[in-house]
Structure formats: structure tokens, C-alpha cells
GROMACS .gro file of C-alpha atoms in nm:
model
  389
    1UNK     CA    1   0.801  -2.047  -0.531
    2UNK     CA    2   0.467  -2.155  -0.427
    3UNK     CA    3   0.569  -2.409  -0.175
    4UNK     CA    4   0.852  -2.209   0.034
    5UNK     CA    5   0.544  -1.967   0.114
    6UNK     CA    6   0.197  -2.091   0.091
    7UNK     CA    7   0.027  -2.374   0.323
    8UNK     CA    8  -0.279  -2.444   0.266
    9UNK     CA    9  -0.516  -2.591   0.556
   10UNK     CA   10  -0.640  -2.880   0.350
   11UNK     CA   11  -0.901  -2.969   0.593
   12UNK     CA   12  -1.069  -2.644   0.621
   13UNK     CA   13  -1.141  -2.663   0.266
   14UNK     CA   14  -1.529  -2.763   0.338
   15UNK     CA   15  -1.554  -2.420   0.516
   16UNK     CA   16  -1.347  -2.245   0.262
   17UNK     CA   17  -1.629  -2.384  -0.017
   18UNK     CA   18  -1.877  -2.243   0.186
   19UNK     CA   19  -1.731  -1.951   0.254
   20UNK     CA   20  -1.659  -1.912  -0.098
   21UNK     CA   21  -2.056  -1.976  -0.192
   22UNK     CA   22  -2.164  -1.697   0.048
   23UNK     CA   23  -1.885  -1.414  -0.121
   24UNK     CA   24  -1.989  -1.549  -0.524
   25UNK     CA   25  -2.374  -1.463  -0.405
   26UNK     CA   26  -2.261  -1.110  -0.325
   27UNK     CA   27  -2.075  -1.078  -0.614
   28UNK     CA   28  -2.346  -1.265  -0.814
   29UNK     CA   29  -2.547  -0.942  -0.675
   30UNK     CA   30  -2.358  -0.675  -0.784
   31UNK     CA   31  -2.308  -0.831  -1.121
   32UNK     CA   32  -2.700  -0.825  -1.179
   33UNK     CA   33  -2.734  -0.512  -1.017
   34UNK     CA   34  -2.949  -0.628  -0.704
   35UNK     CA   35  -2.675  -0.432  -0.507
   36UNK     CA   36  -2.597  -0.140  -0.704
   37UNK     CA   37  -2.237  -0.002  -0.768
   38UNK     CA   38  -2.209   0.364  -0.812
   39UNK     CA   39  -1.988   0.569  -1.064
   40UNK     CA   40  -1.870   0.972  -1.003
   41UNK     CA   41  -1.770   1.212  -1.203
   42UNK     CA   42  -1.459   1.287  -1.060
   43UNK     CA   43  -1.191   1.031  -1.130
   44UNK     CA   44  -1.164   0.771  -0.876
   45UNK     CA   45  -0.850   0.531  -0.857
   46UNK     CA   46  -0.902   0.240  -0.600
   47UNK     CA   47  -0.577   0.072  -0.475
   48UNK     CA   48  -0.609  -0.307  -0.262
   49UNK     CA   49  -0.613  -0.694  -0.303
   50UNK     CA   50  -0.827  -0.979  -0.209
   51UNK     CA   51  -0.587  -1.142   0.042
   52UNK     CA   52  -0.540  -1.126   0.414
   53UNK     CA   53  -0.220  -0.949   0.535
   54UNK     CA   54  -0.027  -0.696   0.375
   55UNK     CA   55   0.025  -0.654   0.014
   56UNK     CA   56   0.231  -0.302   0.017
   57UNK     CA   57  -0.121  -0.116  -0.028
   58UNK     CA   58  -0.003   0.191   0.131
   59UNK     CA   59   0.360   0.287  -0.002
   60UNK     CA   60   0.164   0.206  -0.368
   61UNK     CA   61  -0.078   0.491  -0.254
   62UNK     CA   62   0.149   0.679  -0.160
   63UNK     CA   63   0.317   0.633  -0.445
   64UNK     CA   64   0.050   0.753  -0.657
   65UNK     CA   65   0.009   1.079  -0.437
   66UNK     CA   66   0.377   1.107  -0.539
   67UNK     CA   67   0.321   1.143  -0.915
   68UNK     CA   68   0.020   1.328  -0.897
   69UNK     CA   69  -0.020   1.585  -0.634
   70UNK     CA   70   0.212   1.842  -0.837
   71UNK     CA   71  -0.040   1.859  -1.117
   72UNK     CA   72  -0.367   1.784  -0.998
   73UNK     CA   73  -0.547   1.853  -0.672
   74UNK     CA   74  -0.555   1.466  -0.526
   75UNK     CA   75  -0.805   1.327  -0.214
   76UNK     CA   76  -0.747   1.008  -0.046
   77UNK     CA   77  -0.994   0.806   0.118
   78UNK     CA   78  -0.955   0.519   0.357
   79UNK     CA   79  -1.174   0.362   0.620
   80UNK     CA   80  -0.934   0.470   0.852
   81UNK     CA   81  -0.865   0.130   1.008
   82UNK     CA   82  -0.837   0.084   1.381
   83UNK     CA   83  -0.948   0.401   1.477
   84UNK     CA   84  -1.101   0.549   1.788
   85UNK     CA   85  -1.340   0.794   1.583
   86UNK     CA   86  -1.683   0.739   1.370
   87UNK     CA   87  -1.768   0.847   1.017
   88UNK     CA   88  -1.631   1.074   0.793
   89UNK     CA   89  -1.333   1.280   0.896
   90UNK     CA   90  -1.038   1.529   0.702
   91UNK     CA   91  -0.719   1.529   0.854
   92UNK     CA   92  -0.616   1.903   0.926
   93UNK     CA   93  -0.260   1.985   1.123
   94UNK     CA   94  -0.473   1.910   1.498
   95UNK     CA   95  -0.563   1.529   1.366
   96UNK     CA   96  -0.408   1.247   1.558
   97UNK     CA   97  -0.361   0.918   1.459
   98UNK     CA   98  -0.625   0.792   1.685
   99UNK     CA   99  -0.858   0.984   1.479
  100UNK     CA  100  -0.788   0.877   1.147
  101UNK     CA  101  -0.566   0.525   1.181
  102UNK     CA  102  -0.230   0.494   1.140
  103UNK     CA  103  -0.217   0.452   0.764
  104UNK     CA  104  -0.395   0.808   0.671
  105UNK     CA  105  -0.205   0.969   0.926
  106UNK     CA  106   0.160   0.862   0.782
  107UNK     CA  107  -0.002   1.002   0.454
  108UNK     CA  108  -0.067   1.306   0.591
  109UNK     CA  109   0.278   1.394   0.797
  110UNK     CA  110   0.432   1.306   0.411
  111UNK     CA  111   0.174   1.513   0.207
  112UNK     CA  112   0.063   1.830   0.390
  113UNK     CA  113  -0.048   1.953   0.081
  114UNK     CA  114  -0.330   1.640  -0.014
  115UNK     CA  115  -0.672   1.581   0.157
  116UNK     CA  116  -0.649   1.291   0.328
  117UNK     CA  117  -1.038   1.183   0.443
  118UNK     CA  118  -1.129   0.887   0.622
  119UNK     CA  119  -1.493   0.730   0.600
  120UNK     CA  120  -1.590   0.346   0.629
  121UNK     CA  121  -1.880   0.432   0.385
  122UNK     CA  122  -1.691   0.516   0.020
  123UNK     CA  123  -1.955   0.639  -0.095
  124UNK     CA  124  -2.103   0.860   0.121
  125UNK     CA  125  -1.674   0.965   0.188
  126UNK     CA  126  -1.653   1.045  -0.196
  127UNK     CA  127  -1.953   1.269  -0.191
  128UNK     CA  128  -1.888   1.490   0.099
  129UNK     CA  129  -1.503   1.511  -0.050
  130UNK     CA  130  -1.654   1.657  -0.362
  131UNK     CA  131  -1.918   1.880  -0.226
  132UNK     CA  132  -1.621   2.010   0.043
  133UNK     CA  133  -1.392   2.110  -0.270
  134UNK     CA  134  -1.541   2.102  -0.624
  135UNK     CA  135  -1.194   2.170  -0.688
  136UNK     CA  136  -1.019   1.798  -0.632
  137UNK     CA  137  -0.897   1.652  -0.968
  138UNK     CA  138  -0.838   1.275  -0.835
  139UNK     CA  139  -1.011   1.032  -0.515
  140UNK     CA  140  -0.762   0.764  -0.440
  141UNK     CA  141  -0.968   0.508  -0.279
  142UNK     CA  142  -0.726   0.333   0.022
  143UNK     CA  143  -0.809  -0.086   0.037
  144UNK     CA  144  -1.134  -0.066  -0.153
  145UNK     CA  145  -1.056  -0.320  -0.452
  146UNK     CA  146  -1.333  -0.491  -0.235
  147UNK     CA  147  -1.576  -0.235  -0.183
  148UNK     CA  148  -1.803  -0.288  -0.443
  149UNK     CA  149  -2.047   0.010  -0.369
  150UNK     CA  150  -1.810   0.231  -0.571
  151UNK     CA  151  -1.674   0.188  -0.889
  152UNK     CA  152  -1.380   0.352  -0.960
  153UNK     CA  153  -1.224   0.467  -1.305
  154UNK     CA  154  -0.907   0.258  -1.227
  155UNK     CA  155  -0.917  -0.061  -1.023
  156UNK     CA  156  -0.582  -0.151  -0.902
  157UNK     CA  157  -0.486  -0.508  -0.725
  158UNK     CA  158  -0.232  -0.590  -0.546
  159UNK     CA  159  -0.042  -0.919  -0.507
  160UNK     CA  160   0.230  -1.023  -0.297
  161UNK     CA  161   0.486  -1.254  -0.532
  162UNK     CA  162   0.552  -1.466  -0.205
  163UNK     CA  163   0.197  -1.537  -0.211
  164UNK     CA  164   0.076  -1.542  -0.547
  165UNK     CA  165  -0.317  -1.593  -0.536
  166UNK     CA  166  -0.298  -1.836  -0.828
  167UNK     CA  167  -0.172  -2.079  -0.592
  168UNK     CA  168  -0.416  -2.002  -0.237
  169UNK     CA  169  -0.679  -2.102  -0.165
  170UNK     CA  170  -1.051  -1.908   0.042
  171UNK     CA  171  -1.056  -1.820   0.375
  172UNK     CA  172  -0.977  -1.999   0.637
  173UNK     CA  173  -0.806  -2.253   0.428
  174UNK     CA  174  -0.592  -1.983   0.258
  175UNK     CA  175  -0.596  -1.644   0.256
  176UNK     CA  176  -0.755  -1.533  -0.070
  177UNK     CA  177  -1.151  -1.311   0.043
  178UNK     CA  178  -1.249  -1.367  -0.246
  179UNK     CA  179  -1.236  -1.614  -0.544
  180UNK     CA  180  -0.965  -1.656  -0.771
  181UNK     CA  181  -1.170  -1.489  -1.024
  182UNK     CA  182  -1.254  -1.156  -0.866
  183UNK     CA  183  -0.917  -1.075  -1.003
  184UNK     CA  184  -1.065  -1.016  -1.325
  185UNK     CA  185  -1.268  -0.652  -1.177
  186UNK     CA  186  -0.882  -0.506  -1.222
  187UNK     CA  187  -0.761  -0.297  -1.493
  188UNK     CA  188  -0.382  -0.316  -1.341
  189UNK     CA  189  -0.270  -0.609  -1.168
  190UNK     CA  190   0.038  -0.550  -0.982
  191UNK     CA  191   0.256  -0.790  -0.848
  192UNK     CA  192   0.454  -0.619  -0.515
  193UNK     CA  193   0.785  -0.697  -0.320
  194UNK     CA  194   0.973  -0.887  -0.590
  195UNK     CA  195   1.306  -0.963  -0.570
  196UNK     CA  196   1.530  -0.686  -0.750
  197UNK     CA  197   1.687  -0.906  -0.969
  198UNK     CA  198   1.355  -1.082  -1.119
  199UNK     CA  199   1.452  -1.273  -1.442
  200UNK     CA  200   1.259  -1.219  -1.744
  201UNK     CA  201   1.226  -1.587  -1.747
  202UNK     CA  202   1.010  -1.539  -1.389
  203UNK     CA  203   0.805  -1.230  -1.543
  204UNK     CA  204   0.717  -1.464  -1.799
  205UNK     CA  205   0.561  -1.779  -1.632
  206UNK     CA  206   0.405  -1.510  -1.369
  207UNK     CA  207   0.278  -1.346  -1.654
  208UNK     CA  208   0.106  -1.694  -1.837
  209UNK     CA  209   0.054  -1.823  -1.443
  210UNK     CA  210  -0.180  -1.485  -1.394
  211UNK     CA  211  -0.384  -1.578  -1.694
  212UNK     CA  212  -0.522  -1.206  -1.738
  213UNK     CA  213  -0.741  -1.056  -1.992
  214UNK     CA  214  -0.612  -0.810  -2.258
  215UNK     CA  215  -0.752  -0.506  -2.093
  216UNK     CA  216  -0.586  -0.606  -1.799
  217UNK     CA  217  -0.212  -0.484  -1.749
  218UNK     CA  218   0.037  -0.650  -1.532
  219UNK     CA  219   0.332  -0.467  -1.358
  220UNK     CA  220   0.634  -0.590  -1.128
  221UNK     CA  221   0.713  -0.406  -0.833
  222UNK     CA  222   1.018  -0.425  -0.555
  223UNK     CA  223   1.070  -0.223  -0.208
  224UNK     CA  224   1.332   0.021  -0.182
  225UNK     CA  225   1.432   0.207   0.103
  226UNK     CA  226   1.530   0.592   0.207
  227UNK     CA  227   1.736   0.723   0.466
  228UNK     CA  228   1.686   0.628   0.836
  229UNK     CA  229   1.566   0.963   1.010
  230UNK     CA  230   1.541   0.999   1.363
  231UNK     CA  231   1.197   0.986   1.533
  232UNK     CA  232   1.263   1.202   1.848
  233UNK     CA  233   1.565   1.444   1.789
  234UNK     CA  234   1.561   1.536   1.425
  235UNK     CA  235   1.885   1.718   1.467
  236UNK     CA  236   2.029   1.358   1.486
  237UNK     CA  237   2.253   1.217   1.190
  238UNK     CA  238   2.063   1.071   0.900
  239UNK     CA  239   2.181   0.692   0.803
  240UNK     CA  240   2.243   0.511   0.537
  241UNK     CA  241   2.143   0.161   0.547
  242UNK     CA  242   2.519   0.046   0.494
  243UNK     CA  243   2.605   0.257   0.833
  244UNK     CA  244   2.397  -0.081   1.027
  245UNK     CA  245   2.711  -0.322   0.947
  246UNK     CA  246   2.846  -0.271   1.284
  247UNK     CA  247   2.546  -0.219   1.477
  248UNK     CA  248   2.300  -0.382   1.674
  249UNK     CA  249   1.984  -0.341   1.574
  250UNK     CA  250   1.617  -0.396   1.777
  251UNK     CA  251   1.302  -0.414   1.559
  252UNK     CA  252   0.952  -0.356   1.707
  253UNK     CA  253   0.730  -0.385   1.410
  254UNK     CA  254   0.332  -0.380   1.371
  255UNK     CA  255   0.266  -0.489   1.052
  256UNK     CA  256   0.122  -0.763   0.836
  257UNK     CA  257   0.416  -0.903   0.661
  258UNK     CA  258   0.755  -0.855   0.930
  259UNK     CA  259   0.924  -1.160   0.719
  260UNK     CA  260   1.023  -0.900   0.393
  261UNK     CA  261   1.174  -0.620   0.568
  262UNK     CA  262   1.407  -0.868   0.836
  263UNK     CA  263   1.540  -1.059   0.461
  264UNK     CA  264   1.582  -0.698   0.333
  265UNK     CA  265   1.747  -0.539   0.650
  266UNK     CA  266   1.959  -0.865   0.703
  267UNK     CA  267   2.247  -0.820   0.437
  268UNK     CA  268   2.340  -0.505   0.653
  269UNK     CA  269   2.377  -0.658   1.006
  270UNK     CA  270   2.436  -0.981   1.115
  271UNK     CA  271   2.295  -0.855   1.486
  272UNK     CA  272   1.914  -0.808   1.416
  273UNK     CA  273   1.679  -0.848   1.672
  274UNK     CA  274   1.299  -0.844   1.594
  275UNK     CA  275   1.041  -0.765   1.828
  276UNK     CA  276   0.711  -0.872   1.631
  277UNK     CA  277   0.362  -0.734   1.720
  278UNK     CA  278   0.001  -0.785   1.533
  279UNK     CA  279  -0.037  -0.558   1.188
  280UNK     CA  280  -0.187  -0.188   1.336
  281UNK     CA  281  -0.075  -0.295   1.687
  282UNK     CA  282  -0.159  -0.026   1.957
  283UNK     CA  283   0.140  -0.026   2.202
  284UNK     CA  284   0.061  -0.055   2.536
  285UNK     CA  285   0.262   0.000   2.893
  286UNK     CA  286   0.420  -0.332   2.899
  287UNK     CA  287   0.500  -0.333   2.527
  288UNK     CA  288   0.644  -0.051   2.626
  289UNK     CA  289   0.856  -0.187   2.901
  290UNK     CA  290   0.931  -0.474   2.668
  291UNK     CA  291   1.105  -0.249   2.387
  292UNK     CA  292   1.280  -0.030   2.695
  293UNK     CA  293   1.447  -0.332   2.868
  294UNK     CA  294   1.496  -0.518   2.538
  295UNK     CA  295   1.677  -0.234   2.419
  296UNK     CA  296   1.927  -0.147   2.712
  297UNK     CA  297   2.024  -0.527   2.670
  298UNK     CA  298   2.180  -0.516   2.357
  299UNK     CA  299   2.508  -0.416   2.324
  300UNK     CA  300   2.692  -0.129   2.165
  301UNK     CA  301   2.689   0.011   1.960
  302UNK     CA  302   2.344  -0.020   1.901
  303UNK     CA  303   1.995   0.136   1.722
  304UNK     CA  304   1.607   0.107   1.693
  305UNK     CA  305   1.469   0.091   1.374
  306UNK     CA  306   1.104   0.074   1.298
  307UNK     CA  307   0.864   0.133   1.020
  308UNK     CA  308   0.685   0.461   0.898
  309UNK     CA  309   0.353   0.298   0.964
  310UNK     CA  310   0.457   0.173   1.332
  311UNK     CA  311   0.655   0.533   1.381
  312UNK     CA  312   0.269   0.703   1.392
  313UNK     CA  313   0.173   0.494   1.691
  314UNK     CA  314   0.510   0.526   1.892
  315UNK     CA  315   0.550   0.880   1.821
  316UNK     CA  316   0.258   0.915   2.025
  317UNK     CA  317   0.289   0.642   2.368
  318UNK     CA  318   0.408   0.760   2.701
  319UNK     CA  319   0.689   0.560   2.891
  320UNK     CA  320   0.977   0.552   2.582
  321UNK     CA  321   1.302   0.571   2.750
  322UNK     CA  322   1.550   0.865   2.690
  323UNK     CA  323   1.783   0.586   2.624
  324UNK     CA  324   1.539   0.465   2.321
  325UNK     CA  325   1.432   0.801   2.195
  326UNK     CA  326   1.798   0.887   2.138
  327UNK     CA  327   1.832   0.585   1.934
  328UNK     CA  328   1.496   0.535   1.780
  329UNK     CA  329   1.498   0.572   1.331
  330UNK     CA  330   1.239   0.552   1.138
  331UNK     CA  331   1.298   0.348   0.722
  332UNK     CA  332   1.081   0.517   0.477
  333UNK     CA  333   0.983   0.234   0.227
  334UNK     CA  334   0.979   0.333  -0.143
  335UNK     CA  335   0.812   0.167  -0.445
  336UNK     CA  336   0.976   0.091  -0.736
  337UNK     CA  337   0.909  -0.051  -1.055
  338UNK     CA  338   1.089  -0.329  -1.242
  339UNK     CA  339   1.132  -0.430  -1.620
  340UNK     CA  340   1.115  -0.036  -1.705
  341UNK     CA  341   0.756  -0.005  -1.664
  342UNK     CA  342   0.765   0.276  -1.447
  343UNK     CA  343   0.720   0.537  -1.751
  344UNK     CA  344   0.443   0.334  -1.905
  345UNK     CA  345   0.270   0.317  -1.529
  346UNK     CA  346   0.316   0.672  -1.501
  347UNK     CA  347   0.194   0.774  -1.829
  348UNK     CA  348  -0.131   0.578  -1.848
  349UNK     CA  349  -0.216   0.725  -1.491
  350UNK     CA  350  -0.157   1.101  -1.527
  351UNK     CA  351  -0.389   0.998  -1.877
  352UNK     CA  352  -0.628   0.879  -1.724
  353UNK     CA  353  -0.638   1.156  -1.455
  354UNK     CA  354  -0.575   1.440  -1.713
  355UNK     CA  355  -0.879   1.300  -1.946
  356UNK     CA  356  -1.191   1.252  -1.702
  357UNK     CA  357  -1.080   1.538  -1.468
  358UNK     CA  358  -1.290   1.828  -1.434
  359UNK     CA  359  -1.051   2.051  -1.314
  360UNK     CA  360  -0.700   1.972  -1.569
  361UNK     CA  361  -0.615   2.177  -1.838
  362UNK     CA  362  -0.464   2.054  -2.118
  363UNK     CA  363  -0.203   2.281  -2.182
  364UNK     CA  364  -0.102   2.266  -1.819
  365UNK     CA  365  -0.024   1.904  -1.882
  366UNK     CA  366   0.143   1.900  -2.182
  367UNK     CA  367   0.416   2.173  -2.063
  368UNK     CA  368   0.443   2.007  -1.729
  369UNK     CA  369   0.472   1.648  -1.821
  370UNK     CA  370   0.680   1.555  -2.138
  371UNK     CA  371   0.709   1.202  -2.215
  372UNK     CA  372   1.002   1.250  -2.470
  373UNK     CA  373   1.214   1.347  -2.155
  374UNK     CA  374   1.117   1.041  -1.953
  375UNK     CA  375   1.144   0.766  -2.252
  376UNK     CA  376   1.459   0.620  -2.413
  377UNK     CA  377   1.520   0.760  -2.762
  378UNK     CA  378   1.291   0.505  -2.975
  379UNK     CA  379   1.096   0.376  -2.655
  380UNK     CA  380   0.713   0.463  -2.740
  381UNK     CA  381   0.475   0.466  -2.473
  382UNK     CA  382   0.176   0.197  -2.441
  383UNK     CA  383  -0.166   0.405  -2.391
  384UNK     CA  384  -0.383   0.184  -2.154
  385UNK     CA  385  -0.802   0.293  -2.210
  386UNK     CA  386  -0.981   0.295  -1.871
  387UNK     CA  387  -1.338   0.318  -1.806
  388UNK     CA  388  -1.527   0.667  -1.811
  389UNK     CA  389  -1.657   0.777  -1.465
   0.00000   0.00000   0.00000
């Protein structure tokens, strides 16, 4: 597995050791509490990774939001990457994704209901959401497994199964931030875009290969996909994935890790033409021209598909042709869990929530959420303890 998808710079490794002396110091810090960490009353779940490029942090957000925003009053907070705008910010209906970043913006259009903030300083982002609305039940921290200066109830990592981090190696070598061993800060450890059909045999040696503690939990995940909805012209048809066989498809993407959704989308067309730009890429006039003329090229019949996460920026550039806008969908990416562990996830989650929030109500829970209905007859739920805010 490890050699179709790793390769490791061997001779950066000197700067890689160095590099890795420099992060161990900070983390040396925190650990003796010459940089201090800070805890908050209200429950704080922080969702990233310690690898460069795109681990499926934001459809496992978003996914969280999901299974919690009908019983408790949930924040968000990310840095807000890539955007034109300072300090702390809430989205509200006027927002644009230059203010906020492309990732809390696709949150929002999805979630009208949920506070979605965006602050580079956690800390200082947590506070003002909980002085703003004593009210909020739940913080989901966006990318923060990394930022230190908080410490959250639930610590969440990420890791991409094409790029497991038991086999990188530090920057620039690899692509691991961080040691091998800051792994052990989670309390879930999550292992994103498997294959559908992962054998228990695989689960297994990823399990022993992860080498995790027993307060540590590991859980498989795959990508699923919705409906393709039309960008411009929602009174468009809605397609199903198996409508592509005949089509020809262009793909301007803008994200981290292209290579997933081109093996994913490839089993429904055999004409698929990618159009690759840098993760949070900010289209300009001749990318512009480039999708327009790329696009009338291609024969009929014929579609554009992108990404939610690209859809925020195009929705919003100047020069699309009619010709493109007509033809332009949009493939929501879902989350879902393998090896039925998606009750147990759930479960220990809403717990946690449920037990350190200010705001929940027992009673409330109970009648809303019923774990008999969501378990097979016999199938007992594990109860995972997290750490006390």
C-alpha cells in the first residue's frame, strides 16, 4: 500500500531531522507548560491531521454539524484560510467567501441554521463565540489538531489510507508536520477515503500498523457522493452519477488531493477530462478562459462537474460562459463509515456533547435520540470517556 503512494525524498532527510528538532521543542513546551494550553467550559471538538494536503477535514466537519445541529446549538471555528479579511468574523446571509475562505463559506450555504466563525487565533475565536451566545452547546474547531493553544474535549485526527503516516516521513522529506508521535494527543483516530470494500484482514494490520493506545479509538471512513445539482440554473435536472456513462465530462478542481475523486468519478465515464489547479485556488481571467475554451472543445454531449469546495469560488468569478453555466454541476461529497461503526461514532459524540454541555437537557436527549432504534437487536454500544473541559 505504502509504496504505490508514498515517496520519500531520502536526501532531504538531514533537513527533515532538523525540522523535526525545532517542532519536538514546541511540543516539548506545551508538554511542560512553558506555552500554556487552555481548556473551556463549553465543549470543544477539534477536527485535523498532521500532514500536508487534504485529509477530508471538511466533509468530516461537516459531518459532525450533521448529527448535531438538531439537538444542540453547534459553532464552528476555522482560520478561515485564504481569505481577504483579518480577525474574527461570523458569517451572516451578506458574507462572501472572500471574507471567510472557501471552506466556512460551503458550511454555511449547507447549514443556515449553525454559527460558522472564522478567527486565526482559537482562542481568542472561542471566547468571543461564547460571550456572543451563552447559548451554543458545541465549538467545532476546523484544522486545529495542531493548534495547541486550545485544548479541546475531543481531539480528532485525520489520516488519509493512501498515505498512512506510519509510513512518511517530516517535512520536506515527507509530508508528516509533525512527528510520528504527535498522533498520540488524539482520542479518535480516523482513517479517511478507504476503499468501500476494505477487508477485515486490512482493518486489522492498519489497526496493529497504527499502534494506538487504549484510550485511543480508531474508525474507517470512505467518500460517498450525492446528486449532481446545477450551479447556475437550479431549475436544471438533478443527476445521478450513473447518468455520466455517455457523457463527456471537464473537471476544474482546486483541491489538495484531485487523484481520489478522478478514480471515483472514472467507473462512470470513460471521457474524463481534468483541469487541475492548486488546493483553495482563486480563479483568475485566464483560468477562466482556460475552462471556457476547454469546455466548448469537448464534444457532445457533454458536462462540468466540480467540487462543493471549488463551487464557492466559481459561483462568484466574472467571465463564465453561458455555454458553461448551462452545463456547470456541482458533487456534494458525503462521509461514511465502514465496519458498522457509524452508531458507535455517533453515540460516543452526542455523549460527550450531551454530558459537558451547559445548555442540554437530559430528557431532551433521551426522547430525541434512542439508541435501541439505531443498533441491531443484541448490538450494545461501546461508551468512549473523553476528557472534561
Amino acid at each position: 500500500m505504502e509504496g504505490d503512494f508514498i515517496k520519500i525524498n531520502e536526501w532531504l532527510l538531514p533537513l527533515s531531522w532538523i525540522y523535526g528538532l525545532g517542532v519536538k521543542l514546541r511540543n516539548l513546551f506545551f508538554e511542560i507548560g512553558i506555552l500554556k494550553s487552555r481548556s473551556f467550559k463549553v465543549p470543544v471538538i477539534s477536527v485535523g491531521n498532521i500532514t500536508v494536503g487534504g485529509t477530508g477535514k471538511t466533509p468530516h466537519v461537516e459531518y459532525l454539524i450533521e448529527l448535531l445541529h438538531k439537538k444542540f446549538k453547534v459553532a464552528t471555528l476555522s482560520r478561515g484560510y485564504k481569505r481577504k479579511s483579518k480577525g474574527y468574523i461570523v458569517a451572516t446571509k451578506e458574507t462572501t467567501v472572500h471574507d471567510i475562505g472557501d471552506e466556512p463559506y460551503q458550511m454555511k450555504q449547507k447549514f443556515q441554521d449553525v454559527t460558522i466563525a472564522v478567527d486565526k487565533n482559537r482562542c481568542h475565536g472561542i471566547t468571543q463565540l461564547t460571550e456572543e451566545d451563552p447559548k451554543i452547546d458545541v465549538i467545532l474547531l476546523d484544522d486545529a489538531f495542531q493548534h495547541r493553544y486550545v485544548k479541546p474535549g475531543v481531539n480528532i485526527l485525520l489520516v488519509d489510507y493512501h498515505r498512512l503516516i506510519i509510513y512518511d516521513k517530516l517535512l520536506p522529506a515527507g509530508r508528516l508536520r509533525e512527528p510520528l508521535s504527535g498522533k498520540n494527543r488524539a482520542d479518535i483516530v480516523i482513517v479517511t477515503k478507504c476503499p468501500k470494500d476494505l477487508k477485515p484482514m486490512e482493518f486489522r494490520v492498519i489497526t496493529k500498523a497504527m499502534n494506538l493506545y487504549p484510550y485511543q479509538h480508531l474508525y474507517f471512513t470512505t467518500i460517498g457522493y450525492g446528486k449532481l445539482k446545477p450551479l447556475f440554473h437550479a431549475e436544471k435536472t438533478i443527476h445521478e452519477l450513473d447518468d455520466l456513462k455517455d457523457q463527456h465530462i471537464l473537471l476544474p478542481t482546486g483541491i489538495a488531493s484531485p487523484k481520489q475523486l478522478l478514480h471515483d468519478l472514472s467507473p462512470f465515464t470513460s471521457h474524463l477530462t481534468p483541469m487541475t489547479f492548486s488546493d483553495h485556488h482563486l480563479f483568475k481571467p485566464k483560468d477562466v478562459e482556460r475552462i471556457n475554451k476547454a469546455f466548448s472543445e469537448l464534444p457532445s454531449p457533454k458536462l462540468i462537474v466540480t467540487t462543493e469546495k471549488d463551487a464557492t469560488r466559481l459561483n462568484m468569478i466574472q467571465g463564465l460562459s453561458d455555454e458553461v453555466k448551462s452545463h456547470l454541476y456541482v458533487l456534494p461529497i458525503e462521509i461514511k463509515f465502514l465496519l458498522e461503526q457509524e452508531n458507535m461514532f455517533n453515540e460516543n459524540i452526542i455523549g460527550y456533547v450531551f454530558k459537558n454541555s451547559r445548555n442540554s437537557i437530559l430528557a431532551k436527549v433521551k426522547n430525541d435520540y434512542k439508541p435501541q432504534d439505531s443498533h441491531r437487536s443484541g448490538d450494545r454500544p461501546r461508551t468512549i470517556s473523553f476528557r472534561n473541559n
